[in-house]
Short mmCIF file of N, CA and C in Angstrom, two decimals:
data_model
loop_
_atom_site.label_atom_id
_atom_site.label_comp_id
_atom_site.label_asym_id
_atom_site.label_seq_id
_atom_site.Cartn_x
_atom_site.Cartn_y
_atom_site.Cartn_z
N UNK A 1 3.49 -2.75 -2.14
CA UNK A 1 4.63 -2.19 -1.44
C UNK A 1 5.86 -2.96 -1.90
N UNK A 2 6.66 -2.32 -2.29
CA UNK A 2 8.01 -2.93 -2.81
C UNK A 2 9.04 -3.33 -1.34
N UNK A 3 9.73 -4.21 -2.16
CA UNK A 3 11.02 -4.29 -1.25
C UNK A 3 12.01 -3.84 -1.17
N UNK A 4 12.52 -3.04 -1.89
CA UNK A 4 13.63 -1.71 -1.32
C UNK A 4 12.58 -0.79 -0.35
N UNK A 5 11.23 -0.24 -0.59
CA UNK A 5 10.53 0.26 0.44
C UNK A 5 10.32 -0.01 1.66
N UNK A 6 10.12 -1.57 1.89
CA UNK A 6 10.49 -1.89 3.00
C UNK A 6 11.55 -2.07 3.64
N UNK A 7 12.73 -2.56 3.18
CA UNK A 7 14.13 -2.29 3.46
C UNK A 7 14.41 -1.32 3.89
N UNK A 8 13.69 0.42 3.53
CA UNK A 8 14.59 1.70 3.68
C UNK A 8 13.71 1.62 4.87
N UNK A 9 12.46 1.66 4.89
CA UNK A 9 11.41 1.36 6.23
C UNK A 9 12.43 1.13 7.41
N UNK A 10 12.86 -0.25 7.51
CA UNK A 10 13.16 -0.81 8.39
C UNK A 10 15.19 -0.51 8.80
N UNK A 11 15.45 0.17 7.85
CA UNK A 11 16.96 0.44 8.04
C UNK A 11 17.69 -0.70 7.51
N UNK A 12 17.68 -1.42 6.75
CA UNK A 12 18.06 -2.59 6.79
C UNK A 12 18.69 -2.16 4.78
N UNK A 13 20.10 -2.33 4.72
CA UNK A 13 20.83 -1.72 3.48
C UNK A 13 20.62 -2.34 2.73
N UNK A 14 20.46 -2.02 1.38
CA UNK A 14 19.62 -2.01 0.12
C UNK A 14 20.52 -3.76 -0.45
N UNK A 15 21.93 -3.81 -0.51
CA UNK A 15 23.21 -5.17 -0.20
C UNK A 15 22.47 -6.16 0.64
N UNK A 16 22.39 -6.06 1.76
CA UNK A 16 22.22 -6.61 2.55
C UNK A 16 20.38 -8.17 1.75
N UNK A 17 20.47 -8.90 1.51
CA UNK A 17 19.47 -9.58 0.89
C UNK A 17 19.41 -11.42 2.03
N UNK A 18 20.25 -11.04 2.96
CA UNK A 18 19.78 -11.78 3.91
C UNK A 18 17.92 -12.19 4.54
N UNK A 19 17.39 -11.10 4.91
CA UNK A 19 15.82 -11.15 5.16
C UNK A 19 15.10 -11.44 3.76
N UNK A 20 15.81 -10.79 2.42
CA UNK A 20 14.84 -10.84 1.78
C UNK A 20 13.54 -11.73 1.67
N UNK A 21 13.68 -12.85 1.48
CA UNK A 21 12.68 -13.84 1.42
C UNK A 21 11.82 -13.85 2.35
N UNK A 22 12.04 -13.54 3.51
CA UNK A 22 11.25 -13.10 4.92
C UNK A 22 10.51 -12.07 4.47
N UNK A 23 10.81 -10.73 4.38
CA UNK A 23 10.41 -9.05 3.95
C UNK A 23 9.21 -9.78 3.00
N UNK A 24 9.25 -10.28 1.98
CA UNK A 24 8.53 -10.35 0.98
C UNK A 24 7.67 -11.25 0.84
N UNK A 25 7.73 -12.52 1.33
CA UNK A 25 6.97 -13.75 1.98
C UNK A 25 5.99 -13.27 3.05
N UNK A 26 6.42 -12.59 3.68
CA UNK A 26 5.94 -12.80 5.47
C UNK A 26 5.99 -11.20 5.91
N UNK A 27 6.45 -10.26 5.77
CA UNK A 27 6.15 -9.25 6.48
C UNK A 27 5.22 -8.40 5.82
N UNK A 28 5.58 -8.08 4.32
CA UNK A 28 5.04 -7.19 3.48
C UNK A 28 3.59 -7.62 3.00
N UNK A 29 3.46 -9.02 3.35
CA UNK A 29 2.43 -9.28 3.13
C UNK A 29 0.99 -8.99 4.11
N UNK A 30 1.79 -9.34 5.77
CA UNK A 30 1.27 -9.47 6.86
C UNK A 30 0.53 -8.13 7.07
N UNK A 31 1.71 -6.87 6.31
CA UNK A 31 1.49 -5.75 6.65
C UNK A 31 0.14 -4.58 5.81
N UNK A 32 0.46 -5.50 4.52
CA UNK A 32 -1.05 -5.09 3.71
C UNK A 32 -1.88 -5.78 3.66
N UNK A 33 -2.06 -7.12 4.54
CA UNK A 33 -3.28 -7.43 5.07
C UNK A 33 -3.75 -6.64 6.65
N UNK A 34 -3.17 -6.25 7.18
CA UNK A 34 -3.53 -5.84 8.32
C UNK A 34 -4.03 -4.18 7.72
N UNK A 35 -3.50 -3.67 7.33
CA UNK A 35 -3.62 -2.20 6.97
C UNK A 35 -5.47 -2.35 6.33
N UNK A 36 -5.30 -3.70 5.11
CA UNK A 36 -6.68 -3.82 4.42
C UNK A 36 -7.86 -3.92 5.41
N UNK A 37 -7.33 -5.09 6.39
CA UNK A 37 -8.42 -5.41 7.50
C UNK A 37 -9.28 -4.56 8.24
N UNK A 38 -7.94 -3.67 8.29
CA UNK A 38 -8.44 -1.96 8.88
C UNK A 38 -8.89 -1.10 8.59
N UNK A 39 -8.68 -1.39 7.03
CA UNK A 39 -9.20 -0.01 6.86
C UNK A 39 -10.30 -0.27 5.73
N UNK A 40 -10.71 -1.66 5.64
CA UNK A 40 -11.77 -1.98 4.46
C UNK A 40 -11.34 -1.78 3.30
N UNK A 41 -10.59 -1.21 3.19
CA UNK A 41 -9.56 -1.24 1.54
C UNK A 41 -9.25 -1.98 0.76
N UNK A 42 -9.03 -2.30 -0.14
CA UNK A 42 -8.57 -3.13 -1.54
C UNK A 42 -7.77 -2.40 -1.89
N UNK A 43 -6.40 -2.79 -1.36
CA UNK A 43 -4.89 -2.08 -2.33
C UNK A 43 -4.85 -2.82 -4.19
N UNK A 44 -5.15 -4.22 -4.08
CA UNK A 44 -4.78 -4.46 -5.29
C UNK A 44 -6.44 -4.88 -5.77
N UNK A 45 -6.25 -4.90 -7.04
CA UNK A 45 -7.67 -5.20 -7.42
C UNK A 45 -8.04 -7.02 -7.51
N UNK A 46 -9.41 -7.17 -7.08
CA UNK A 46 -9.71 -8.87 -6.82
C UNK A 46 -10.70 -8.85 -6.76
N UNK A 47 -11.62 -10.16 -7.16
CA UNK A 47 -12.94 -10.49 -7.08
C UNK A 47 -13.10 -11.54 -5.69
N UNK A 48 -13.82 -10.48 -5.01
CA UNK A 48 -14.89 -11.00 -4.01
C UNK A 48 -15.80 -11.00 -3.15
N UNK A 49 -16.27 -12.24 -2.44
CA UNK A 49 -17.73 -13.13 -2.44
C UNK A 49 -17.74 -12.38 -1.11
N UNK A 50 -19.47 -12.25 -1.01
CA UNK A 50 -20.25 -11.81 0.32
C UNK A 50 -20.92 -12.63 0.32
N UNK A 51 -21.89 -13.27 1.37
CA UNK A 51 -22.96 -13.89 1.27
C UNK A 51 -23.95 -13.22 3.02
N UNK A 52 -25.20 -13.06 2.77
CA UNK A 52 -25.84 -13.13 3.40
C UNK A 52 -27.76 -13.92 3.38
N UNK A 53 -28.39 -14.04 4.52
CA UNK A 53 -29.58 -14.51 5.23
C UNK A 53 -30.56 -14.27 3.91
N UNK A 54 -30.12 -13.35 4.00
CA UNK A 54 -32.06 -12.46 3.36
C UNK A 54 -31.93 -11.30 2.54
N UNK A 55 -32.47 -10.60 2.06
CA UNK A 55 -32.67 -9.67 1.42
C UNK A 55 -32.25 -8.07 2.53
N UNK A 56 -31.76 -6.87 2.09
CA UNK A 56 -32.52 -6.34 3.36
C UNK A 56 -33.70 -5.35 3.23
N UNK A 57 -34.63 -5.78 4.52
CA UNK A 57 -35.46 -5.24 4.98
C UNK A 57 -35.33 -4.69 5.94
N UNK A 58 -35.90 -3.19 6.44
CA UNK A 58 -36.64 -2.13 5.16
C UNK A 58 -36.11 -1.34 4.37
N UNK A 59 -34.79 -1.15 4.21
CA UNK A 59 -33.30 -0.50 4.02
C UNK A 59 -33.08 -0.56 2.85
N UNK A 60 -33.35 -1.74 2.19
CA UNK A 60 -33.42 -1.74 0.41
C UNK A 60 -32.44 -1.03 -0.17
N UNK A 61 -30.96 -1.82 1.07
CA UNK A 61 -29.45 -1.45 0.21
C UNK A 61 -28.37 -2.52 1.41
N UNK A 62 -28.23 -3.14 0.34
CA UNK A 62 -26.79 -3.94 1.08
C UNK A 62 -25.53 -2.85 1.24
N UNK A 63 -24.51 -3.16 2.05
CA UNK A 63 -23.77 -2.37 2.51
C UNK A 63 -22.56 -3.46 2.10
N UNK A 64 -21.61 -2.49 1.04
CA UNK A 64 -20.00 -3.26 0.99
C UNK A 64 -19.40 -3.49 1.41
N UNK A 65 -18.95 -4.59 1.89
CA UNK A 65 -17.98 -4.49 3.17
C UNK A 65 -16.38 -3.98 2.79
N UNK A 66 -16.02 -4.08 1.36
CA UNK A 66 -15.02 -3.08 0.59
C UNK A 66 -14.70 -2.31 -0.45
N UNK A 67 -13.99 -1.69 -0.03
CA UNK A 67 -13.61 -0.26 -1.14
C UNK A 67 -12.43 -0.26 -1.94
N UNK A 68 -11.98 0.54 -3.06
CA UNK A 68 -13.04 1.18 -3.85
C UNK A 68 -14.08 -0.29 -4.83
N UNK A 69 -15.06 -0.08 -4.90
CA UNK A 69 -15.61 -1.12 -5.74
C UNK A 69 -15.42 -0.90 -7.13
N UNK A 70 -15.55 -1.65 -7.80
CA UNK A 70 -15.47 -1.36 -9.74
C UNK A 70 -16.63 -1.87 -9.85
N UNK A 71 -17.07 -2.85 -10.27
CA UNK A 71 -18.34 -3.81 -10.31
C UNK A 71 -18.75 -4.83 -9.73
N UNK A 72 -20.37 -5.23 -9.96
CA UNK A 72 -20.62 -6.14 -9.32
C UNK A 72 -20.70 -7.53 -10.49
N UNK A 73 -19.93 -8.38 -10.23
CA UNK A 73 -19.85 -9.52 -10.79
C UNK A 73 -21.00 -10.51 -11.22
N UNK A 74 -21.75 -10.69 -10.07
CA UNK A 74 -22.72 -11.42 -10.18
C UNK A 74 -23.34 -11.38 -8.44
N UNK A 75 -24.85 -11.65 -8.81
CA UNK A 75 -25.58 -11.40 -7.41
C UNK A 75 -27.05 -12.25 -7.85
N UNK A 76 -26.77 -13.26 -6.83
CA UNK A 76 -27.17 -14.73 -7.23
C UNK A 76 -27.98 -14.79 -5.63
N UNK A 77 -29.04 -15.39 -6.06
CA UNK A 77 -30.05 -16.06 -4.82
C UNK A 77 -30.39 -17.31 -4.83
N UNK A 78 -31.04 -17.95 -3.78
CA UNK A 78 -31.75 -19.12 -4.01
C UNK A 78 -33.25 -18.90 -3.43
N UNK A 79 -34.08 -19.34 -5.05
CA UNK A 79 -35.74 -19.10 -4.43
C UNK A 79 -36.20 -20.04 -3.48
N UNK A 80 -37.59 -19.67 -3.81
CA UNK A 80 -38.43 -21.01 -2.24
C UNK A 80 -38.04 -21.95 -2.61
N UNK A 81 -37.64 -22.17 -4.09
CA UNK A 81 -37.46 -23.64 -4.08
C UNK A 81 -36.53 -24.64 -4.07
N UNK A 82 -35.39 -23.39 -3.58
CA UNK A 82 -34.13 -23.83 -3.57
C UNK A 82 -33.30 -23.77 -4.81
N UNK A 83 -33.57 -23.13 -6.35
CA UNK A 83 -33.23 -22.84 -7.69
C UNK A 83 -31.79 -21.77 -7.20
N UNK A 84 -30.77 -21.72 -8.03
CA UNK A 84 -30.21 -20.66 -8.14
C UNK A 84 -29.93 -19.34 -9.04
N UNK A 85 -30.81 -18.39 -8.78
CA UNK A 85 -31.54 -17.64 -9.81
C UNK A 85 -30.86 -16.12 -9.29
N UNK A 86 -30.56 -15.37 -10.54
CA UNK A 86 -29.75 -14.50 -10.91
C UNK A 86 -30.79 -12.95 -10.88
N UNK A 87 -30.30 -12.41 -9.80
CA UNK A 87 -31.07 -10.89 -9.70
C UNK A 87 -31.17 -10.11 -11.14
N UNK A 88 -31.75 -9.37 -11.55
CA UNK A 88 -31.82 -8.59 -13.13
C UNK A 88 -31.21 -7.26 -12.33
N UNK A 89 -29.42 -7.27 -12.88
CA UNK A 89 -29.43 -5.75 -12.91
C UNK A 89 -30.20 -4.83 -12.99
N UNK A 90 -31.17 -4.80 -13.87
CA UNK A 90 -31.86 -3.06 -13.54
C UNK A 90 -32.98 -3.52 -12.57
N UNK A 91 -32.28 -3.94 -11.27
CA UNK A 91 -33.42 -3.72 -10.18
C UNK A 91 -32.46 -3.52 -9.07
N UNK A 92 -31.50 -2.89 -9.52
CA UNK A 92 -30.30 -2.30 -8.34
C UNK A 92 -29.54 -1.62 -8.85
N UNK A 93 -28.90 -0.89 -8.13
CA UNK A 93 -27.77 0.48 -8.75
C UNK A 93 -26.80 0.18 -7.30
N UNK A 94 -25.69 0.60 -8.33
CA UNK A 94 -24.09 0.35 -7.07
C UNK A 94 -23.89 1.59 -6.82
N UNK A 95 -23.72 2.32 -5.69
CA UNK A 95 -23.14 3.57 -5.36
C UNK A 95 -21.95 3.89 -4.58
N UNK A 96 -20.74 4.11 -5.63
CA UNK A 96 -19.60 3.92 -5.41
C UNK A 96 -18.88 4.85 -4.66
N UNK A 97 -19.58 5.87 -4.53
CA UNK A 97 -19.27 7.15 -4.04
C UNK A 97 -19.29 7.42 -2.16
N UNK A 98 -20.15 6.36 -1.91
CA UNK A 98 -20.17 6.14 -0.12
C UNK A 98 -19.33 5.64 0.55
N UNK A 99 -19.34 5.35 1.52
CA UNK A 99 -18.26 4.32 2.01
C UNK A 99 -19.19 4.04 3.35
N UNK A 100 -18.75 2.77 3.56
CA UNK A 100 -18.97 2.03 2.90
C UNK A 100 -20.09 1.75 1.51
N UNK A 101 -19.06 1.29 0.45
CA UNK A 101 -20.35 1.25 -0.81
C UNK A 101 -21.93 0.67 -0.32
N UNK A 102 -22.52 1.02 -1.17
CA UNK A 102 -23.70 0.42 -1.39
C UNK A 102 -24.68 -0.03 -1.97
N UNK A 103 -25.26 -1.10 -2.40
CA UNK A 103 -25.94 -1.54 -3.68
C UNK A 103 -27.75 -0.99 -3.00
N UNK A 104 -28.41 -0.28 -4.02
CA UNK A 104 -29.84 0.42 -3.58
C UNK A 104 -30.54 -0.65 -4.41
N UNK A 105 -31.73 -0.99 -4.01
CA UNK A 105 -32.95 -1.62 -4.51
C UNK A 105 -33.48 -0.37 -5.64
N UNK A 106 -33.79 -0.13 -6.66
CA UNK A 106 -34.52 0.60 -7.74
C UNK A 106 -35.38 1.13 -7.10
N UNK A 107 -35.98 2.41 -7.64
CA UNK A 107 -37.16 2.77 -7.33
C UNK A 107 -38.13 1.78 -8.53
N UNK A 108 -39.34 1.55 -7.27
CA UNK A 108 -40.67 0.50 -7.80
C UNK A 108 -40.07 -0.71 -8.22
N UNK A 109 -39.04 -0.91 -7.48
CA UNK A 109 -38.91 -2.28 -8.06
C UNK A 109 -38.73 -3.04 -6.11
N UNK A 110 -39.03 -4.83 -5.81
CA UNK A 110 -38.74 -5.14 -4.80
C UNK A 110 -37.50 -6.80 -4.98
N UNK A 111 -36.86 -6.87 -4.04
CA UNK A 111 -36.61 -8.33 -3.82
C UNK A 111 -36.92 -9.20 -3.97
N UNK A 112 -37.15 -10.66 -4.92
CA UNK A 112 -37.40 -11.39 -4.69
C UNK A 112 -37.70 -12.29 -4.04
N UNK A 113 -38.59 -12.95 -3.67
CA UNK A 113 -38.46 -13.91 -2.06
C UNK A 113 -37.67 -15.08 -2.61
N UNK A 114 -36.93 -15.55 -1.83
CA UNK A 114 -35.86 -16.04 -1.67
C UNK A 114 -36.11 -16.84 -0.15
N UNK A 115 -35.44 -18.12 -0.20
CA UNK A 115 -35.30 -19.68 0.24
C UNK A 115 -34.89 -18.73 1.72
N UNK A 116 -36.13 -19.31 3.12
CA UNK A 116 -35.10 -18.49 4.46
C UNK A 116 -34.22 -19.67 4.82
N UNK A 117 -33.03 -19.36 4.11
CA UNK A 117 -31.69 -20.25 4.87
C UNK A 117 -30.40 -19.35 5.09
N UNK A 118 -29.27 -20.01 5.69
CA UNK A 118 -28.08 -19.21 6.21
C UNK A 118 -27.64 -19.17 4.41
N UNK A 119 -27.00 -18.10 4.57
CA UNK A 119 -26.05 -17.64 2.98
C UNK A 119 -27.29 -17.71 1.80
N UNK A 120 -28.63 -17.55 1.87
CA UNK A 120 -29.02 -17.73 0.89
C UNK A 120 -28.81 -16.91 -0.43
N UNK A 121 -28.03 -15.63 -0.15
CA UNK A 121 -27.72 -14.42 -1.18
C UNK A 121 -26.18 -14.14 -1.47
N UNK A 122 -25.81 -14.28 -2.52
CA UNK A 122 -24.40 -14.10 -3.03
C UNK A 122 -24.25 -12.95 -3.73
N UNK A 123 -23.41 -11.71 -3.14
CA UNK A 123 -22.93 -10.85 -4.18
C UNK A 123 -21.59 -11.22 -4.19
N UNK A 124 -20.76 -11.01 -5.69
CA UNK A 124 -19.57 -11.07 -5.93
C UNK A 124 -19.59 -9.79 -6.70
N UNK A 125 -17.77 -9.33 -6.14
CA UNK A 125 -18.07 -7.77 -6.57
C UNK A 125 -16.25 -7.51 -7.02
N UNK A 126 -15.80 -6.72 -7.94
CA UNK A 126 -14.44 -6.28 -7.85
C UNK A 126 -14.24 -5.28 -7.05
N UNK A 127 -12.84 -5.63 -6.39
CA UNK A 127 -13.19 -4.51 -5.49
C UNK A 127 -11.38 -3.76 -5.89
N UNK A 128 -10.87 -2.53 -5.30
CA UNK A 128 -9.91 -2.43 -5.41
C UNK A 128 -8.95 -1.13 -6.23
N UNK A 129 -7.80 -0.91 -6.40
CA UNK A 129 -7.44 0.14 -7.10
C UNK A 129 -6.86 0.45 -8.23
N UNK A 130 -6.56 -1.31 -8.49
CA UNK A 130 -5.72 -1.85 -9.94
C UNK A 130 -4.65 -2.38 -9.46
N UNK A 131 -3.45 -2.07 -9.97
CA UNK A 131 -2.13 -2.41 -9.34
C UNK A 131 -1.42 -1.84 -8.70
N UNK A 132 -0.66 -2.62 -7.73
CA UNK A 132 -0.30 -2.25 -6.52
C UNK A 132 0.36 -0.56 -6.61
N UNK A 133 1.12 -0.28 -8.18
CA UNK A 133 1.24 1.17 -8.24
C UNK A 133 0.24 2.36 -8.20
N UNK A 134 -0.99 1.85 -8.39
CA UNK A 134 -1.97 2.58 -8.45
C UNK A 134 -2.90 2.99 -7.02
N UNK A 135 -2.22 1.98 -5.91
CA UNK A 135 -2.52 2.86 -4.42
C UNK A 135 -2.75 3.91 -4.59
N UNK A 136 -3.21 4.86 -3.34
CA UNK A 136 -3.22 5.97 -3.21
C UNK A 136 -1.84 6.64 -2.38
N UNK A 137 -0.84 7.36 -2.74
CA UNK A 137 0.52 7.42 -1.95
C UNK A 137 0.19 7.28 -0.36
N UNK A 138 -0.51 7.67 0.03
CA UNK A 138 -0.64 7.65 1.78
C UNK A 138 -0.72 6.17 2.27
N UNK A 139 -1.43 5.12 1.52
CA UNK A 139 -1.60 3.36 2.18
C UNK A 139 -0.45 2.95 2.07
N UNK A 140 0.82 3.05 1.05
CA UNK A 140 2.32 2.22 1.94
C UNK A 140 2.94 3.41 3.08
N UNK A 141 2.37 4.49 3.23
CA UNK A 141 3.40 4.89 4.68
C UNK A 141 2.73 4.07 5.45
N UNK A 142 1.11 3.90 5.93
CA UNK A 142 0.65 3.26 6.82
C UNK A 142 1.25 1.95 6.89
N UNK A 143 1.36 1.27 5.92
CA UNK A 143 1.46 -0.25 5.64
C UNK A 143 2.96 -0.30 6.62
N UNK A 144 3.76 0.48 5.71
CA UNK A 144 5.25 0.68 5.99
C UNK A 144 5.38 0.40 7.97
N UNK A 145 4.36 1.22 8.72
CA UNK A 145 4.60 1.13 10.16
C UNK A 145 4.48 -0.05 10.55
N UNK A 146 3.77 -0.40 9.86
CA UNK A 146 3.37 -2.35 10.46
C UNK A 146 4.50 -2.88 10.32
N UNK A 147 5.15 -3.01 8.77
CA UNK A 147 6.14 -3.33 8.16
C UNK A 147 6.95 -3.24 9.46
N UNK A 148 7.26 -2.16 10.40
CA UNK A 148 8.86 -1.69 10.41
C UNK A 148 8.26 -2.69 12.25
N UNK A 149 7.20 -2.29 12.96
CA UNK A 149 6.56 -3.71 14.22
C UNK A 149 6.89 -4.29 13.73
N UNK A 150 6.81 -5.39 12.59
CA UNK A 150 6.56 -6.72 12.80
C UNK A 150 8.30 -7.23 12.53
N UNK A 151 9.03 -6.34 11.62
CA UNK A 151 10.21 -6.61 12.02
C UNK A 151 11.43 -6.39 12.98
N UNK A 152 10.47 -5.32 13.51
CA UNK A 152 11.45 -4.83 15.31
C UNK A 152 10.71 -6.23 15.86
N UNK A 153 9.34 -6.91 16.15
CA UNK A 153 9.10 -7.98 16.48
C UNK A 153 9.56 -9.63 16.26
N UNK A 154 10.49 -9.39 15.13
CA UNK A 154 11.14 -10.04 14.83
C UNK A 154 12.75 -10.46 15.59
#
């Protein structure tokens, strides 16, 4: 979200560069994290970390916690013996098309057993739409309303 966008948002004249550093520091930011939080989205594109327990059972598909995904980076376990050992892509498929995404276990293929501790499973994943021009037009009007709260809250 640009800052003349937020400026026209908020009424505040295009001259006027008093807030700027505020608008762009602190609101515009506040406002596409809150929009992301909400809506599971990735406006800009970034790599990142999930971790969970265990494998899942009987479901034999982790669930993304964001969208849109590009790839999965790396998806890392720790065995019984505490090793940190690297899943073989072709024993999972990403399905980008759901929402929330979802990574499927292969057919005939299973999970490895893996160490029972907290975080023992790491996916890292890109998630996102590219650059910030490459939104979809509808996420800065939303963003924009936060935008225009947090500076009437101001």
């Amino acid at each position: 979200m640009s800052l003349a966008l937020a400026k026209s948002q908020c009424n505040i004249e295009p001259g006027n560069t008093t807030d700027d550093s505020f608008l762009s520091n602190i609101i515009i930011p506040a406002a596409v994290q809150d929009y992301e939080d909400w809506t599971q989205e990735c406006l800009v594109t970034r790599t990142l970390t999930m971790t969970c327990d265990d494998f899942p059972y009987p479901l034999y598909e982790f669930q993304i916690p964001r969208y849109p995904v590009q790839s999965i980076t790396a998806f890392q376990y720790l065995d019984p013996a505490g090793a940190l050992q690297t899943v073989d892509p072709s024993f999972y498929t990403l399905d980008k098309a759901t929402l929330p995404p979802k990574l499927f276990l292969q057919w005939a293929k299973f999970w490895p057993p893996q160490r029972p501790i907290q975080n023992a499973i790491t996916l890292q994943f890109v998630a996102g739409y590219g650059v910030p021009t490459d939104s979809p037009a509808t996420i800065p009007a939303t963003a924009l309303r936060t935008v225009l709260l947090l500076i009437e809250a101001y």
